[in-house]
Amino acid sequence: MKVGILGSGIVGRVLASAFLKEGYNVMMGTRNTAKEEVLKWARENPIGKTGHFAETAQFGELLVLATGGTVTEEAVALAGIENFSGKIVIDATNPIAPSQPENGVLKFFTTLDNSLMERLQKLVPTARFVKAFNSVGNAFMYKPQFAGGPPTMFICGNDAEAKNMVTAILADFGWETEDMGHVQAARAIEPLCILWCIPGLLRNQWSHAFKLLKA
Ligand SMILES: NC(=O)c1ccc[n+]([C@@H]2O[C@H](COP(=O)([O-])OP(=O)(O)OC[C@H]3O[C@@H](n4cnc5c(N)ncnc54)[C@H](OP(=O)(O)O)[C@@H]3O)[C@@H](O)[C@H]2O)c1
């Protein structure tokens, strides 16, 4: 299967390499294919492809959004709304506002009555968005190793088939998955990023992940 990763930051590069390791045909998308990080990724991943956002969105049968939260809608427009039609889109983004955290608590530009993924789902109604990978640091996105066993990835989205596929991918990537329901659940899943970052921002502790314990 062809995967188009929209984003060449650390998350885009980590997920692009992870999908390659799992045997997918991968293109990593950027506005600038001559950027040093992109060239370095291409040298280290010779079977991976790189391309502009639109080329990448066209290429991918499955898409991953890994762009800065404030610019994600801009990136989707650059990628071409028509290139998302009917596709499963894993949304790893967070709506982090460009202001200083307060005592380690990041600021969001969304409220608790809305979320970035709801905005994206409205922007591209035909795409099948699934929130995933947003509530953990990039170092643990692929094959995380914790003494407490596999951590839990909280996902949500409106399309059951899309969530089943993402759940299977997450199992291959070393995760347990909890489906939290429809797109509105992104209002709860996106802020997990704020919680995840607090120990890092306060105490420089970044090596953790969430796990849901059930009776
Ligand atoms: N860092 C983490 O560990 C982590 C963990 C979980 C979730 N996340 C979320 O994942 C997303 C990506 O994070 P990141 O740290 O990898 O990188 P980032 O710096 O937040 O985003 C980099 C990407 O955003 C694109 N971009 C920047 N300005 C743009 C614009 N005006 N229009 C279109 N695209 C633009 C860049 O394009 P170019 O390729 O052209 O430079 C690049 O592909 C964020 O939403 C973040 O909150 C991050």
mmCIF file of C-alpha atoms and ligand atoms in Angstrom:
data_model
loop_
_atom_site.group_PDB
_atom_site.id
_atom_site.type_symbol
_atom_site.label_atom_id
_atom_site.label_comp_id
_atom_site.label_asym_id
_atom_site.label_seq_id
_atom_site.Cartn_x
_atom_site.Cartn_y
_atom_site.Cartn_z
ATOM 1 C CA MET A 1 0.000 0.000 0.000
ATOM 2 C CA LYS A 2 1.167 3.541 -0.794
ATOM 3 C CA VAL A 3 1.430 5.910 2.190
ATOM 4 C CA GLY A 4 1.764 9.663 1.811
ATOM 5 C CA ILE A 5 3.182 11.399 4.874
ATOM 6 C CA LEU A 6 2.352 15.105 4.826
ATOM 7 C CA GLY A 7 5.072 16.681 6.927
ATOM 8 C CA SER A 8 8.854 16.545 7.083
ATOM 9 C CA GLY A 9 9.339 17.528 10.734
ATOM 10 C CA ILE A 10 10.518 14.947 13.232
ATOM 11 C CA VAL A 11 7.074 13.265 13.369
ATOM 12 C CA GLY A 12 6.825 13.027 9.584
ATOM 13 C CA ARG A 13 10.319 11.580 9.339
ATOM 14 C CA VAL A 14 9.814 9.066 12.182
ATOM 15 C CA LEU A 15 6.465 7.852 10.825
ATOM 16 C CA ALA A 16 7.756 7.745 7.236
ATOM 17 C CA SER A 17 10.664 5.517 8.356
ATOM 18 C CA ALA A 18 8.306 3.371 10.456
ATOM 19 C CA PHE A 19 5.926 2.729 7.533
ATOM 20 C CA LEU A 20 8.922 1.864 5.337
ATOM 21 C CA LYS A 21 10.121 -0.668 7.943
ATOM 22 C CA GLU A 22 6.638 -2.211 7.890
ATOM 23 C CA GLY A 23 6.931 -2.726 4.122
ATOM 24 C CA TYR A 24 4.750 0.137 2.860
ATOM 25 C CA ASN A 25 5.601 2.198 -0.211
ATOM 26 C CA VAL A 26 6.221 5.652 1.314
ATOM 27 C CA MET A 27 6.458 9.236 0.087
ATOM 28 C CA MET A 28 7.251 11.999 2.573
ATOM 29 C CA GLY A 29 5.790 15.382 1.670
ATOM 30 C CA THR A 30 7.154 18.875 2.202
ATOM 31 C CA ARG A 31 7.028 22.339 0.645
ATOM 32 C CA ASN A 32 10.754 22.088 -0.005
ATOM 33 C CA THR A 33 12.281 18.793 -1.158
ATOM 34 C CA ALA A 34 15.761 20.400 -1.079
ATOM 35 C CA LYS A 35 15.556 21.030 2.686
ATOM 36 C CA GLU A 36 18.523 19.481 4.542
ATOM 37 C CA GLU A 37 16.355 17.294 6.850
ATOM 38 C CA VAL A 38 14.495 15.955 3.814
ATOM 39 C CA LEU A 39 17.704 15.196 1.892
ATOM 40 C CA LYS A 40 19.196 13.493 4.970
ATOM 41 C CA TRP A 41 16.027 11.378 5.424
ATOM 42 C CA ALA A 42 16.194 10.396 1.746
ATOM 43 C CA ARG A 43 19.873 9.398 2.070
ATOM 44 C CA GLU A 44 19.081 7.275 5.149
ATOM 45 C CA ASN A 45 15.941 5.769 3.587
ATOM 46 C CA PRO A 46 16.907 5.127 -0.035
ATOM 47 C CA ILE A 47 13.728 3.178 -0.798
ATOM 48 C CA GLY A 48 11.573 6.065 0.455
ATOM 49 C CA LYS A 49 10.367 8.826 -1.832
ATOM 50 C CA THR A 50 10.045 12.544 -1.169
ATOM 51 C CA GLY A 51 7.754 15.008 -2.905
ATOM 52 C CA HIS A 52 5.810 18.234 -2.584
ATOM 53 C CA PHE A 53 2.608 18.140 -0.520
ATOM 54 C CA ALA A 54 0.298 17.785 -3.541
ATOM 55 C CA GLU A 55 2.415 15.059 -5.152
ATOM 56 C CA THR A 56 2.492 13.192 -1.815
ATOM 57 C CA ALA A 57 -1.249 13.498 -1.218
ATOM 58 C CA GLN A 58 -1.901 12.248 -4.744
ATOM 59 C CA PHE A 59 0.532 9.335 -4.272
ATOM 60 C CA GLY A 60 -0.824 8.078 -0.936
ATOM 61 C CA GLU A 61 -3.721 5.636 -0.721
ATOM 62 C CA LEU A 62 -3.367 6.172 3.026
ATOM 63 C CA LEU A 63 -2.340 9.645 4.228
ATOM 64 C CA VAL A 64 -0.744 10.859 7.452
ATOM 65 C CA LEU A 65 -0.951 14.496 8.578
ATOM 66 C CA ALA A 66 2.163 15.576 10.480
ATOM 67 C CA THR A 67 2.334 19.335 10.061
ATOM 68 C CA GLY A 68 2.389 22.132 12.619
ATOM 69 C CA GLY A 69 -1.077 22.623 14.154
ATOM 70 C CA THR A 70 -1.395 26.303 13.206
ATOM 71 C CA VAL A 71 -0.506 25.545 9.553
ATOM 72 C CA THR A 72 -2.248 22.202 9.045
ATOM 73 C CA GLU A 73 -5.254 23.682 7.193
ATOM 74 C CA GLU A 74 -2.786 25.563 4.980
ATOM 75 C CA ALA A 75 -0.868 22.326 4.340
ATOM 76 C CA VAL A 76 -4.122 20.507 3.420
ATOM 77 C CA ALA A 77 -4.923 23.290 0.933
ATOM 78 C CA LEU A 78 -1.422 23.030 -0.569
ATOM 79 C CA ALA A 79 -1.831 19.239 -0.786
ATOM 80 C CA GLY A 80 -5.103 19.730 -2.688
ATOM 81 C CA ILE A 81 -8.445 18.981 -1.031
ATOM 82 C CA GLU A 82 -9.383 16.716 -3.969
ATOM 83 C CA ASN A 83 -6.400 14.446 -3.178
ATOM 84 C CA PHE A 84 -7.956 13.505 0.190
ATOM 85 C CA SER A 85 -11.252 12.324 -1.227
ATOM 86 C CA GLY A 86 -12.355 8.980 0.260
ATOM 87 C CA LYS A 87 -8.923 8.339 1.783
ATOM 88 C CA ILE A 88 -8.082 7.315 5.328
ATOM 89 C CA VAL A 89 -6.092 10.129 6.934
ATOM 90 C CA ILE A 90 -4.192 9.536 10.171
ATOM 91 C CA ASP A 91 -4.109 12.884 11.963
ATOM 92 C CA ALA A 92 -1.112 13.231 14.305
ATOM 93 C CA THR A 93 -1.382 17.004 14.680
ATOM 94 C CA ASN A 94 -2.058 19.088 17.777
ATOM 95 C CA PRO A 95 -3.569 22.595 17.939
ATOM 96 C CA ILE A 96 -0.701 24.106 19.917
ATOM 97 C CA ALA A 97 -0.892 27.902 20.008
ATOM 98 C CA PRO A 98 2.226 29.946 19.344
ATOM 99 C CA SER A 99 2.456 31.273 22.908
ATOM 100 C CA GLN A 100 4.561 30.367 25.941
ATOM 101 C CA PRO A 101 3.387 27.465 28.136
ATOM 102 C CA GLU A 102 2.217 28.459 31.622
ATOM 103 C CA ASN A 103 3.966 26.384 34.333
ATOM 104 C CA GLY A 104 4.531 23.644 31.772
ATOM 105 C CA VAL A 105 0.974 23.755 30.409
ATOM 106 C CA LEU A 106 0.854 24.305 26.651
ATOM 107 C CA LYS A 107 -1.732 26.681 25.175
ATOM 108 C CA PHE A 108 -4.130 25.513 22.451
ATOM 109 C CA PHE A 109 -5.869 27.663 19.850
ATOM 110 C CA THR A 110 -8.984 25.462 20.070
ATOM 111 C CA THR A 111 -11.492 25.296 22.936
ATOM 112 C CA LEU A 112 -12.890 22.208 24.696
ATOM 113 C CA ASP A 113 -15.975 22.531 22.468
ATOM 114 C CA ASN A 114 -13.967 22.088 19.286
ATOM 115 C CA SER A 115 -10.840 20.404 18.006
ATOM 116 C CA LEU A 116 -8.416 20.636 15.127
ATOM 117 C CA MET A 117 -9.595 17.315 13.707
ATOM 118 C CA GLU A 118 -13.205 18.526 13.617
ATOM 119 C CA ARG A 119 -12.039 21.570 11.662
ATOM 120 C CA LEU A 120 -10.149 19.283 9.259
ATOM 121 C CA GLN A 121 -13.122 16.915 8.883
ATOM 122 C CA LYS A 122 -15.304 19.929 7.975
ATOM 123 C CA LEU A 123 -12.666 21.205 5.547
ATOM 124 C CA VAL A 124 -12.500 17.816 3.807
ATOM 125 C CA PRO A 125 -15.839 16.058 4.486
ATOM 126 C CA THR A 126 -15.035 13.152 2.154
ATOM 127 C CA ALA A 127 -11.801 12.194 3.935
ATOM 128 C CA ARG A 128 -11.872 9.565 6.677
ATOM 129 C CA PHE A 129 -9.850 11.142 9.496
ATOM 130 C CA VAL A 130 -8.549 9.102 12.428
ATOM 131 C CA LYS A 131 -6.776 10.848 15.285
ATOM 132 C CA ALA A 132 -3.656 8.909 16.339
ATOM 133 C CA PHE A 133 -0.033 9.395 17.414
ATOM 134 C CA ASN A 134 -0.739 12.889 18.801
ATOM 135 C CA SER A 135 -0.509 11.930 22.486
ATOM 136 C CA VAL A 136 3.053 10.597 22.596
ATOM 137 C CA GLY A 137 6.522 11.920 21.765
ATOM 138 C CA ASN A 138 8.009 10.912 18.434
ATOM 139 C CA ALA A 139 10.688 8.767 20.147
ATOM 140 C CA PHE A 140 7.956 6.297 21.184
ATOM 141 C CA MET A 141 5.704 6.282 18.134
ATOM 142 C CA TYR A 142 7.222 3.119 16.655
ATOM 143 C CA LYS A 143 7.787 -0.060 18.699
ATOM 144 C CA PRO A 144 7.768 1.634 22.122
ATOM 145 C CA GLN A 145 9.446 -0.401 24.867
ATOM 146 C CA PHE A 146 8.147 0.165 28.392
ATOM 147 C CA ALA A 147 8.490 -2.073 31.470
ATOM 148 C CA GLY A 148 4.699 -1.816 31.868
ATOM 149 C CA GLY A 149 4.040 -3.346 28.454
ATOM 150 C CA PRO A 150 2.520 -1.805 25.348
ATOM 151 C CA PRO A 151 1.074 1.672 25.894
ATOM 152 C CA THR A 152 -2.399 2.768 24.777
ATOM 153 C CA MET A 153 -3.068 4.927 21.741
ATOM 154 C CA PHE A 154 -6.387 6.754 21.975
ATOM 155 C CA ILE A 155 -8.002 7.146 18.571
ATOM 156 C CA CYS A 156 -11.259 8.570 17.242
ATOM 157 C CA GLY A 157 -12.982 9.280 13.959
ATOM 158 C CA ASN A 158 -16.295 8.863 12.165
ATOM 159 C CA ASP A 159 -15.424 5.897 9.946
ATOM 160 C CA ALA A 160 -15.344 2.399 11.477
ATOM 161 C CA GLU A 161 -13.384 0.826 8.604
ATOM 162 C CA ALA A 162 -10.741 3.568 8.846
ATOM 163 C CA LYS A 163 -10.389 3.029 12.595
ATOM 164 C CA ASN A 164 -10.058 -0.756 12.100
ATOM 165 C CA MET A 165 -7.245 -0.194 9.649
ATOM 166 C CA VAL A 166 -5.460 2.270 11.939
ATOM 167 C CA THR A 167 -5.884 -0.149 14.856
ATOM 168 C CA ALA A 168 -4.152 -2.879 12.809
ATOM 169 C CA ILE A 169 -1.317 -0.486 11.917
ATOM 170 C CA LEU A 170 -0.960 0.526 15.570
ATOM 171 C CA ALA A 171 -0.741 -3.155 16.602
ATOM 172 C CA ASP A 172 2.120 -3.610 14.096
ATOM 173 C CA PHE A 173 3.751 -0.469 15.515
ATOM 174 C CA GLY A 174 3.585 -1.966 19.054
ATOM 175 C CA TRP A 175 0.499 -0.246 20.482
ATOM 176 C CA GLU A 176 -2.773 -1.159 22.148
ATOM 177 C CA THR A 177 -5.609 0.945 20.793
ATOM 178 C CA GLU A 178 -8.669 2.426 22.491
ATOM 179 C CA ASP A 179 -11.365 3.718 20.172
ATOM 180 C CA MET A 180 -12.945 6.765 21.827
ATOM 181 C CA GLY A 181 -15.696 7.190 19.250
ATOM 182 C CA HIS A 182 -16.492 9.945 16.814
ATOM 183 C CA VAL A 183 -14.579 12.992 15.609
ATOM 184 C CA GLN A 184 -15.769 15.062 18.612
ATOM 185 C CA ALA A 185 -13.631 12.837 20.889
ATOM 186 C CA ALA A 186 -10.637 14.698 19.451
ATOM 187 C CA ARG A 187 -11.667 17.440 21.908
ATOM 188 C CA ALA A 188 -10.411 15.066 24.632
ATOM 189 C CA ILE A 189 -7.614 13.263 22.756
ATOM 190 C CA GLU A 190 -5.824 16.374 21.470
ATOM 191 C CA PRO A 191 -5.357 17.815 24.999
ATOM 192 C CA LEU A 192 -3.621 14.575 26.058
ATOM 193 C CA CYS A 193 -0.672 16.210 24.331
ATOM 194 C CA ILE A 194 -0.774 18.990 26.938
ATOM 195 C CA LEU A 195 -0.718 16.413 29.741
ATOM 196 C CA TRP A 196 2.028 14.361 28.053
ATOM 197 C CA CYS A 197 4.290 17.429 27.741
ATOM 198 C CA ILE A 198 3.968 18.697 31.352
ATOM 199 C CA PRO A 199 6.683 16.428 32.900
ATOM 200 C CA GLY A 200 8.959 17.359 30.005
ATOM 201 C CA LEU A 201 8.425 21.089 30.225
ATOM 202 C CA LEU A 202 8.628 21.147 34.054
ATOM 203 C CA ARG A 203 11.270 18.506 34.760
ATOM 204 C CA ASN A 204 12.778 17.561 31.388
ATOM 205 C CA GLN A 205 11.167 14.080 31.631
ATOM 206 C CA TRP A 206 9.985 12.965 28.203
ATOM 207 C CA SER A 207 10.073 9.148 28.467
ATOM 208 C CA HIS A 208 6.515 8.063 29.141
ATOM 209 C CA ALA A 209 3.281 7.052 27.442
ATOM 210 C CA PHE A 210 -0.326 6.584 28.530
ATOM 211 C CA LYS A 211 -1.860 3.203 29.336
ATOM 212 C CA LEU A 212 -5.537 2.592 30.060
ATOM 213 C CA LEU A 213 -6.048 0.056 32.868
ATOM 214 C CA LYS A 214 -9.348 -1.790 32.962
ATOM 215 C CA ALA A 215 -10.958 -3.866 35.710
HETATM 216 N N1 LIG B 1 7.215 16.462 18.010
HETATM 217 C C1 LIG B 1 6.565 15.442 18.550
HETATM 218 O O1 LIG B 1 7.168 14.562 19.186
HETATM 219 C C2 LIG B 1 5.075 15.340 18.371
HETATM 220 C C3 LIG B 1 4.375 14.297 18.998
HETATM 221 C C4 LIG B 1 3.001 14.139 18.742
HETATM 222 C C5 LIG B 1 2.353 15.020 17.889
HETATM 223 N N2 LIG B 1 3.065 16.051 17.326
HETATM 224 C C6 LIG B 1 2.366 16.937 16.382
HETATM 225 O O2 LIG B 1 2.779 16.552 15.077
HETATM 226 C C7 LIG B 1 2.809 17.682 14.196
HETATM 227 C C8 LIG B 1 4.189 17.769 13.551
HETATM 228 O O3 LIG B 1 5.144 18.051 14.537
HETATM 229 P P1 LIG B 1 6.723 18.126 14.225
HETATM 230 O O4 LIG B 1 7.385 18.398 15.530
HETATM 231 O O5 LIG B 1 7.136 16.948 13.429
HETATM 232 O O6 LIG B 1 6.913 19.325 13.214
HETATM 233 P P2 LIG B 1 6.385 20.818 13.073
HETATM 234 O O7 LIG B 1 7.564 21.710 13.110
HETATM 235 O O8 LIG B 1 5.268 21.097 14.014
HETATM 236 O O9 LIG B 1 5.803 20.778 11.574
HETATM 237 C C9 LIG B 1 6.646 20.640 10.498
HETATM 238 C C10 LIG B 1 5.859 20.541 9.227
HETATM 239 O O10 LIG B 1 4.942 21.641 9.111
HETATM 240 C C11 LIG B 1 5.059 22.178 7.781
HETATM 241 N N3 LIG B 1 4.762 23.613 7.720
HETATM 242 C C12 LIG B 1 5.321 24.621 8.435
HETATM 243 N N4 LIG B 1 4.792 25.815 8.056
HETATM 244 C C13 LIG B 1 3.900 25.544 7.051
HETATM 245 C C14 LIG B 1 3.025 26.339 6.248
HETATM 246 N N5 LIG B 1 2.967 27.672 6.402
HETATM 247 N N6 LIG B 1 2.230 25.696 5.352
HETATM 248 C C15 LIG B 1 2.276 24.356 5.200
HETATM 249 N N7 LIG B 1 3.082 23.546 5.936
HETATM 250 C C16 LIG B 1 3.883 24.128 6.840
HETATM 251 C C17 LIG B 1 6.532 21.973 7.448
HETATM 252 O O11 LIG B 1 6.656 22.031 6.039
HETATM 253 P P3 LIG B 1 8.046 21.814 5.295
HETATM 254 O O12 LIG B 1 8.201 20.336 5.187
HETATM 255 O O13 LIG B 1 7.851 22.479 4.001
HETATM 256 O O14 LIG B 1 9.111 22.440 6.145
HETATM 257 C C18 LIG B 1 6.782 20.588 8.027
HETATM 258 O O15 LIG B 1 6.424 19.593 7.088
HETATM 259 C C19 LIG B 1 2.450 18.900 15.052
HETATM 260 O O16 LIG B 1 1.092 19.196 14.864
HETATM 261 C C20 LIG B 1 2.718 18.425 16.485
HETATM 262 O O17 LIG B 1 1.913 19.064 17.452
HETATM 263 C C21 LIG B 1 4.385 16.235 17.560
#
